[in-house]
mmCIF file of C-alpha atoms and ligand atoms in Angstrom:
data_model
loop_
_atom_site.group_PDB
_atom_site.id
_atom_site.type_symbol
_atom_site.label_atom_id
_atom_site.label_comp_id
_atom_site.label_asym_id
_atom_site.label_seq_id
_atom_site.Cartn_x
_atom_site.Cartn_y
_atom_site.Cartn_z
ATOM 1 C CA MET A 781 12.778 55.363 31.685
ATOM 2 C CA VAL A 782 13.688 52.309 29.587
ATOM 3 C CA ALA A 783 12.420 48.898 30.821
ATOM 4 C CA PRO A 784 14.950 46.052 31.035
ATOM 5 C CA PRO A 785 15.193 43.206 28.510
ATOM 6 C CA ASP A 786 12.595 40.461 29.189
ATOM 7 C CA ASN A 787 15.120 37.678 29.665
ATOM 8 C CA ASP A 788 17.009 39.472 32.465
ATOM 9 C CA ILE A 789 15.715 38.573 35.926
ATOM 10 C CA LEU A 790 17.900 41.329 37.411
ATOM 11 C CA TRP A 791 18.976 44.446 35.664
ATOM 12 C CA ALA A 792 20.886 47.492 36.829
ATOM 13 C CA ARG A 793 21.771 50.695 35.069
ATOM 14 C CA GLY A 794 24.233 53.423 35.997
ATOM 15 C CA LEU A 795 24.647 52.415 39.650
ATOM 16 C CA HIS A 796 26.590 54.894 41.753
ATOM 17 C CA HIS A 797 27.123 54.608 45.459
ATOM 18 C CA SER A 798 29.253 56.536 47.914
ATOM 19 C CA TYR A 799 29.886 56.030 51.595
ATOM 20 C CA GLY A 800 30.516 59.592 52.744
ATOM 21 C CA THR A 801 33.269 60.868 50.492
ATOM 22 C CA GLY A 802 34.436 57.412 49.324
ATOM 23 C CA THR A 803 33.028 56.181 46.006
ATOM 24 C CA ALA A 804 32.211 52.463 45.966
ATOM 25 C CA LEU A 805 30.297 52.267 42.669
ATOM 26 C CA ALA A 806 30.893 54.697 39.824
ATOM 27 C CA GLY A 807 28.344 53.780 37.140
ATOM 28 C CA VAL A 808 27.855 50.009 36.937
ATOM 29 C CA SER A 809 25.297 48.547 34.518
ATOM 30 C CA LEU A 810 24.606 44.851 34.114
ATOM 31 C CA GLY A 811 21.915 42.276 33.447
ATOM 32 C CA VAL A 812 21.566 38.802 34.981
ATOM 33 C CA ARG A 813 19.644 36.169 33.048
ATOM 34 C CA GLU A 814 17.230 33.800 34.761
ATOM 35 C CA GLY A 815 19.003 30.643 35.979
ATOM 36 C CA GLU A 816 22.432 32.094 35.275
ATOM 37 C CA ILE A 817 25.396 31.839 37.632
ATOM 38 C CA LEU A 818 27.197 35.165 37.381
ATOM 39 C CA ALA A 819 30.562 35.675 39.059
ATOM 40 C CA VAL A 820 31.510 39.230 40.089
ATOM 41 C CA THR A 821 35.259 39.525 40.499
ATOM 42 C CA GLY A 822 37.695 42.309 41.298
ATOM 43 C CA PRO A 823 40.378 43.234 43.820
ATOM 44 C CA ARG A 824 39.591 44.199 47.413
ATOM 45 C CA GLY A 825 37.588 47.406 47.587
ATOM 46 C CA SER A 826 36.515 47.291 43.925
ATOM 47 C CA GLY A 827 32.816 47.456 44.865
ATOM 48 C CA LYS A 828 31.656 43.799 44.710
ATOM 49 C CA THR A 829 29.834 43.785 48.067
ATOM 50 C CA THR A 830 28.263 47.175 47.422
ATOM 51 C CA LEU A 831 27.020 45.987 44.028
ATOM 52 C CA LEU A 832 25.475 42.829 45.529
ATOM 53 C CA ARG A 833 23.851 44.871 48.301
ATOM 54 C CA CYS A 834 22.316 47.270 45.744
ATOM 55 C CA LEU A 835 21.073 44.398 43.543
ATOM 56 C CA SER A 836 19.577 42.559 46.525
ATOM 57 C CA ALA A 837 17.600 45.583 47.763
ATOM 58 C CA GLN A 838 19.636 45.925 50.972
ATOM 59 C CA LEU A 839 21.091 49.251 49.932
ATOM 60 C CA ALA A 840 19.511 52.010 47.860
ATOM 61 C CA PRO A 841 22.125 53.267 45.377
ATOM 62 C CA SER A 842 22.901 56.988 45.402
ATOM 63 C CA GLU A 843 22.073 57.011 41.661
ATOM 64 C CA GLY A 844 20.891 54.514 39.067
ATOM 65 C CA GLU A 845 18.186 51.878 38.685
ATOM 66 C CA VAL A 846 17.710 48.290 39.846
ATOM 67 C CA TRP A 847 14.988 46.102 38.331
ATOM 68 C CA PHE A 848 13.880 42.615 39.374
ATOM 69 C CA ASN A 849 11.459 40.668 37.166
ATOM 70 C CA SER A 850 10.776 43.867 35.200
ATOM 71 C CA SER A 851 9.752 45.816 38.340
ATOM 72 C CA LEU A 852 11.670 48.668 39.896
ATOM 73 C CA VAL A 853 13.389 47.755 43.155
ATOM 74 C CA HIS A 854 15.306 50.841 44.222
ATOM 75 C CA THR A 855 12.156 52.971 44.544
ATOM 76 C CA LEU A 856 10.275 50.468 46.731
ATOM 77 C CA ALA A 857 9.417 51.432 50.299
ATOM 78 C CA ALA A 858 11.601 49.783 52.938
ATOM 79 C CA ARG A 859 8.913 47.288 53.992
ATOM 80 C CA HIS A 860 8.381 46.155 50.371
ATOM 81 C CA ARG A 861 12.129 45.720 49.891
ATOM 82 C CA GLU A 862 12.189 43.654 53.084
ATOM 83 C CA ARG A 863 9.360 41.440 51.775
ATOM 84 C CA LEU A 864 11.117 41.061 48.424
ATOM 85 C CA ARG A 865 14.302 39.909 50.172
ATOM 86 C CA LEU A 866 12.388 37.431 52.309
ATOM 87 C CA ASP A 867 10.229 35.987 49.526
ATOM 88 C CA ARG A 868 12.543 36.030 46.511
ATOM 89 C CA PHE A 869 16.168 36.483 47.509
ATOM 90 C CA GLY A 870 18.752 34.563 49.481
ATOM 91 C CA TRP A 871 22.006 35.916 50.887
ATOM 92 C CA ILE A 872 25.190 34.136 51.913
ATOM 93 C CA ASP A 873 27.667 36.349 53.696
ATOM 94 C CA THR A 874 31.426 35.970 53.863
ATOM 95 C CA GLN A 875 31.068 35.018 57.531
ATOM 96 C CA PRO A 876 28.305 32.768 58.846
ATOM 97 C CA HIS A 877 25.886 34.911 60.851
ATOM 98 C CA LEU A 878 23.835 32.368 62.768
ATOM 99 C CA VAL A 879 21.536 32.946 65.728
ATOM 100 C CA ALA A 880 23.602 31.755 68.706
ATOM 101 C CA GLU A 881 20.608 30.602 70.771
ATOM 102 C CA LEU A 882 19.173 28.352 68.030
ATOM 103 C CA THR A 883 20.404 24.953 66.846
ATOM 104 C CA ALA A 884 21.773 24.526 63.329
ATOM 105 C CA GLY A 885 18.467 22.939 62.289
ATOM 106 C CA GLU A 886 16.465 25.842 63.705
ATOM 107 C CA ASN A 887 18.791 28.355 62.045
ATOM 108 C CA ALA A 888 18.341 26.667 58.659
ATOM 109 C CA ALA A 889 14.545 26.538 59.104
ATOM 110 C CA LEU A 890 14.238 30.186 60.172
ATOM 111 C CA PRO A 891 13.641 31.862 56.773
ATOM 112 C CA LEU A 892 11.009 29.250 55.934
ATOM 113 C CA LEU A 893 9.202 29.962 59.209
ATOM 114 C CA LEU A 894 9.419 33.705 58.506
ATOM 115 C CA ARG A 895 7.798 33.038 55.134
ATOM 116 C CA GLY A 896 4.894 31.393 56.943
ATOM 117 C CA GLU A 897 5.680 27.676 56.417
ATOM 118 C CA GLY A 898 4.541 25.204 59.079
ATOM 119 C CA GLY A 899 7.107 24.103 61.659
ATOM 120 C CA ARG A 900 7.346 20.439 60.623
ATOM 121 C CA ALA A 901 7.668 21.205 56.890
ATOM 122 C CA ALA A 902 10.280 23.886 57.589
ATOM 123 C CA ARG A 903 12.314 21.533 59.809
ATOM 124 C CA ASN A 904 12.177 18.751 57.207
ATOM 125 C CA THR A 905 13.272 21.029 54.370
ATOM 126 C CA ALA A 906 16.046 22.460 56.541
ATOM 127 C CA ALA A 907 17.222 18.933 57.440
ATOM 128 C CA GLU A 908 17.408 17.953 53.749
ATOM 129 C CA TRP A 909 19.579 20.969 52.954
ATOM 130 C CA LEU A 910 21.830 20.393 55.957
ATOM 131 C CA ASP A 911 22.357 16.828 54.651
ATOM 132 C CA ARG A 912 23.226 18.123 51.180
ATOM 133 C CA LEU A 913 25.805 20.421 52.743
ATOM 134 C CA ASP A 914 27.212 17.485 54.775
ATOM 135 C CA VAL A 915 26.192 18.950 58.138
ATOM 136 C CA GLY A 916 23.061 16.873 58.725
ATOM 137 C CA ASP A 917 24.601 15.415 61.878
ATOM 138 C CA CYS A 918 25.048 18.949 63.300
ATOM 139 C CA ALA A 919 21.324 19.787 63.213
ATOM 140 C CA ARG A 920 20.877 19.640 67.006
ATOM 141 C CA ARG A 921 24.018 21.570 67.850
ATOM 142 C CA ARG A 922 24.296 25.293 68.479
ATOM 143 C CA PRO A 923 26.691 27.480 66.462
ATOM 144 C CA ALA A 924 29.225 27.640 69.332
ATOM 145 C CA GLN A 925 29.563 23.829 69.142
ATOM 146 C CA LEU A 926 30.427 23.920 65.424
ATOM 147 C CA ASP A 927 33.651 24.833 63.669
ATOM 148 C CA GLN A 928 33.766 27.722 61.199
ATOM 149 C CA SER A 929 33.414 25.463 58.161
ATOM 150 C CA GLN A 930 30.333 23.743 59.627
ATOM 151 C CA ARG A 931 28.798 27.114 60.533
ATOM 152 C CA GLN A 932 29.274 28.372 56.964
ATOM 153 C CA ARG A 933 27.712 25.192 55.565
ATOM 154 C CA VAL A 934 24.705 25.768 57.835
ATOM 155 C CA ALA A 935 24.457 29.367 56.576
ATOM 156 C CA ILE A 936 24.556 28.104 52.977
ATOM 157 C CA ALA A 937 21.886 25.465 53.714
ATOM 158 C CA ARG A 938 19.733 28.198 55.263
ATOM 159 C CA ALA A 939 20.055 30.350 52.138
ATOM 160 C CA LEU A 940 19.223 27.458 49.790
ATOM 161 C CA ALA A 941 16.361 26.042 51.889
ATOM 162 C CA THR A 942 13.907 28.643 50.599
ATOM 163 C CA THR A 943 14.966 27.952 46.959
ATOM 164 C CA PRO A 944 15.168 31.689 46.335
ATOM 165 C CA GLN A 945 14.758 33.080 42.829
ATOM 166 C CA VAL A 946 18.082 34.850 43.195
ATOM 167 C CA LEU A 947 20.850 33.856 45.563
ATOM 168 C CA PHE A 948 23.501 36.454 46.349
ATOM 169 C CA ALA A 949 26.730 35.010 47.712
ATOM 170 C CA ASP A 950 29.476 37.342 48.929
ATOM 171 C CA GLU A 951 32.740 35.363 49.036
ATOM 172 C CA PRO A 952 30.834 32.393 50.483
ATOM 173 C CA THR A 953 33.842 30.107 50.752
ATOM 174 C CA ALA A 954 36.220 32.632 52.321
ATOM 175 C CA PRO A 955 36.099 30.952 55.786
ATOM 176 C CA LEU A 956 36.704 27.471 54.355
ATOM 177 C CA HIS A 957 39.894 25.521 53.685
ATOM 178 C CA ARG A 958 40.782 24.946 50.044
ATOM 179 C CA ALA A 959 39.384 21.393 49.714
ATOM 180 C CA ASP A 960 36.240 22.315 51.654
ATOM 181 C CA ALA A 961 35.754 25.433 49.548
ATOM 182 C CA THR A 962 35.865 23.466 46.310
ATOM 183 C CA GLN A 963 33.349 20.906 47.514
ATOM 184 C CA VAL A 964 30.975 23.530 48.946
ATOM 185 C CA LEU A 965 31.145 25.620 45.769
ATOM 186 C CA ARG A 966 30.301 22.614 43.652
ATOM 187 C CA THR A 967 27.378 21.708 45.914
ATOM 188 C CA LEU A 968 26.125 25.283 45.814
ATOM 189 C CA THR A 969 26.331 25.687 42.031
ATOM 190 C CA THR A 970 24.929 22.216 41.399
ATOM 191 C CA ALA A 971 21.975 22.887 43.718
ATOM 192 C CA ALA A 972 21.400 26.240 42.021
ATOM 193 C CA ARG A 973 21.339 24.655 38.577
ATOM 194 C CA SER A 974 19.045 21.801 39.550
ATOM 195 C CA HIS A 975 16.596 24.189 41.295
ATOM 196 C CA GLN A 976 16.818 26.969 38.645
ATOM 197 C CA ILE A 977 18.202 29.423 41.183
ATOM 198 C CA THR A 978 19.927 32.446 39.670
ATOM 199 C CA VAL A 979 23.222 33.156 41.474
ATOM 200 C CA VAL A 980 25.242 36.358 41.765
ATOM 201 C CA LEU A 981 28.543 35.346 43.328
ATOM 202 C CA ALA A 982 31.217 37.827 44.453
ATOM 203 C CA THR A 983 34.520 36.027 44.503
ATOM 204 C CA HIS A 984 38.305 36.161 44.231
ATOM 205 C CA ASP A 985 38.431 32.404 43.668
ATOM 206 C CA PRO A 986 39.335 31.130 40.165
ATOM 207 C CA GLU A 987 37.571 27.848 41.007
ATOM 208 C CA ALA A 988 34.337 29.799 41.565
ATOM 209 C CA THR A 989 34.630 31.695 38.302
ATOM 210 C CA SER A 990 35.222 28.422 36.437
ATOM 211 C CA LEU A 991 31.855 27.152 37.745
ATOM 212 C CA ALA A 992 30.014 30.317 36.671
ATOM 213 C CA ASP A 993 28.373 30.915 33.290
ATOM 214 C CA ARG A 994 29.758 34.412 33.015
ATOM 215 C CA THR A 995 32.092 36.759 34.832
ATOM 216 C CA VAL A 996 31.795 40.500 35.358
ATOM 217 C CA ALA A 997 34.971 42.158 36.624
ATOM 218 C CA LEU A 998 35.001 45.368 38.677
ATOM 219 C CA LEU A 999 37.815 47.807 39.260
ATOM 220 C CA ASP A 1000 37.446 50.974 41.330
ATOM 221 C CA GLY A 1001 33.658 50.769 41.234
ATOM 222 C CA ARG A 1002 33.444 50.333 37.459
ATOM 223 C CA ARG A 1003 33.226 47.367 35.136
ATOM 224 C CA SER A 1004 36.646 46.550 33.796
ATOM 225 C CA SER A 1005 37.525 44.845 30.545
ATOM 226 C CA GLY A 1006 37.937 41.483 32.328
ATOM 227 C CA GLY A 1007 34.179 40.977 31.995
ATOM 228 C CA ALA A 1008 34.265 38.584 29.079
ATOM 229 C CA VAL A 1009 32.029 35.519 28.878
ATOM 230 C CA SER A 1010 33.760 32.587 30.550
ATOM 231 C CA ALA A 1011 32.932 29.037 29.556
ATOM 232 C CA PRO A 1012 33.218 26.504 32.381
ATOM 233 C CA ASP A 1013 35.469 23.548 31.635
ATOM 234 C CA ALA A 1014 34.064 20.113 30.870
ATOM 235 C CA GLU A 1015 34.702 18.798 34.394
ATOM 236 C CA SER A 1016 32.838 21.708 35.977
ATOM 237 C CA ARG A 1017 29.890 21.244 33.642
ATOM 238 C CA ALA A 1018 29.768 17.546 34.415
ATOM 239 C CA ALA A 1019 29.813 18.282 38.170
ATOM 240 C CA CYS A 1020 27.046 20.832 37.763
ATOM 241 C CA SER A 1021 24.792 18.530 35.792
ATOM 242 C CA LEU A 1022 24.443 16.215 38.806
ATOM 243 C CA SER A 1023 21.295 16.760 40.793
ATOM 244 C CA VAL A 1024 21.634 17.961 44.398
HETATM 245 N N1 ATP B 1061 30.194 50.760 55.269
HETATM 246 C C1 ATP B 1061 31.169 51.389 54.620
HETATM 247 N N2 ATP B 1061 31.581 52.618 55.019
HETATM 248 C C2 ATP B 1061 32.563 53.281 54.363
HETATM 249 N N3 ATP B 1061 33.195 52.809 53.269
HETATM 250 C C3 ATP B 1061 32.827 51.599 52.825
HETATM 251 C C4 ATP B 1061 31.807 50.827 53.473
HETATM 252 N N4 ATP B 1061 31.646 49.669 52.792
HETATM 253 C C5 ATP B 1061 32.537 49.694 51.773
HETATM 254 N N5 ATP B 1061 33.238 50.855 51.794
HETATM 255 C C6 ATP B 1061 34.271 51.261 50.825
HETATM 256 O O1 ATP B 1061 33.691 51.171 49.529
HETATM 257 C C7 ATP B 1061 34.636 50.615 48.602
HETATM 258 C C8 ATP B 1061 34.043 49.354 47.984
HETATM 259 O O2 ATP B 1061 33.898 48.388 49.023
HETATM 260 P P1 ATP B 1061 33.232 46.968 48.792
HETATM 261 O O3 ATP B 1061 33.206 46.284 50.113
HETATM 262 O O4 ATP B 1061 31.965 47.129 48.051
HETATM 263 O O5 ATP B 1061 34.316 46.270 47.829
HETATM 264 P P2 ATP B 1061 34.669 44.729 47.658
HETATM 265 O O6 ATP B 1061 35.149 44.594 46.255
HETATM 266 O O7 ATP B 1061 33.513 43.904 48.084
HETATM 267 O O8 ATP B 1061 35.871 44.529 48.659
HETATM 268 P P3 ATP B 1061 36.306 43.210 49.480
HETATM 269 O O9 ATP B 1061 36.800 42.231 48.475
HETATM 270 O O10 ATP B 1061 37.368 43.730 50.385
HETATM 271 O O11 ATP B 1061 35.086 42.742 50.225
HETATM 272 C C9 ATP B 1061 35.916 50.377 49.383
HETATM 273 O O12 ATP B 1061 36.769 51.493 49.198
HETATM 274 C C10 ATP B 1061 35.465 50.285 50.812
HETATM 275 O O13 ATP B 1061 36.467 50.710 51.705
#
């Protein structure tokens, strides 16, 4: 078995995955450098979500290897994969999955509490991230009292609050209107850059790919030739150099 290059925080080789008879990944290899924002693009059903789930230790691939920080991930026992996700990874889903009985502030603080942080520190950190996502005034409300855009901002604040080493975002702006999506994407990428968070972002959105350092394109579960290095434009770089 060949170890991954030292400068890749995440590395995958020959990933295959099938759901029953349907093939979702058919031999994907890639490396993600520390601090990089990598966009994963491709049409519906091309395997983006499955790839992110394999890389984030949610799903064991049918074949292939996943490494994080030069350690094997796919062979870890379920409880070690769970700990890895809690301690090192963040996940933003396409839809905001918040706990209905908790306020927005409590939802955002939850992963910090699960990591063992004290209640006051967790609430303060959560409040700061809710402010950055422009939903600070929603902290005492429950998800049912928020609109979809506010709920997704809370979910994004929750994912960033732990400053994970790697943040996986699966179409994070899909529930947002165009103007909202642009602003949230910029906040997310800016926060990632200023906190050295590596991001793997599945997206259909050209705005998102323009904010990424590099794009990997998938087609029918394989990397397609659209995976060239993309250089963000000057405006995007300027936006991302601000500190959030
Ligand atoms: N839980 C599942 N059970 C069965 N088939 C699945 C499941 N999840 C995904 N698939 C299939 O695997 C293939 C890849 O799906 P995946 O969701 O990874 O692609 P995607 O690029 O993220 O698509 P989308 O943009 O629609 O989210 C598709 O053909 C999809 O129908």
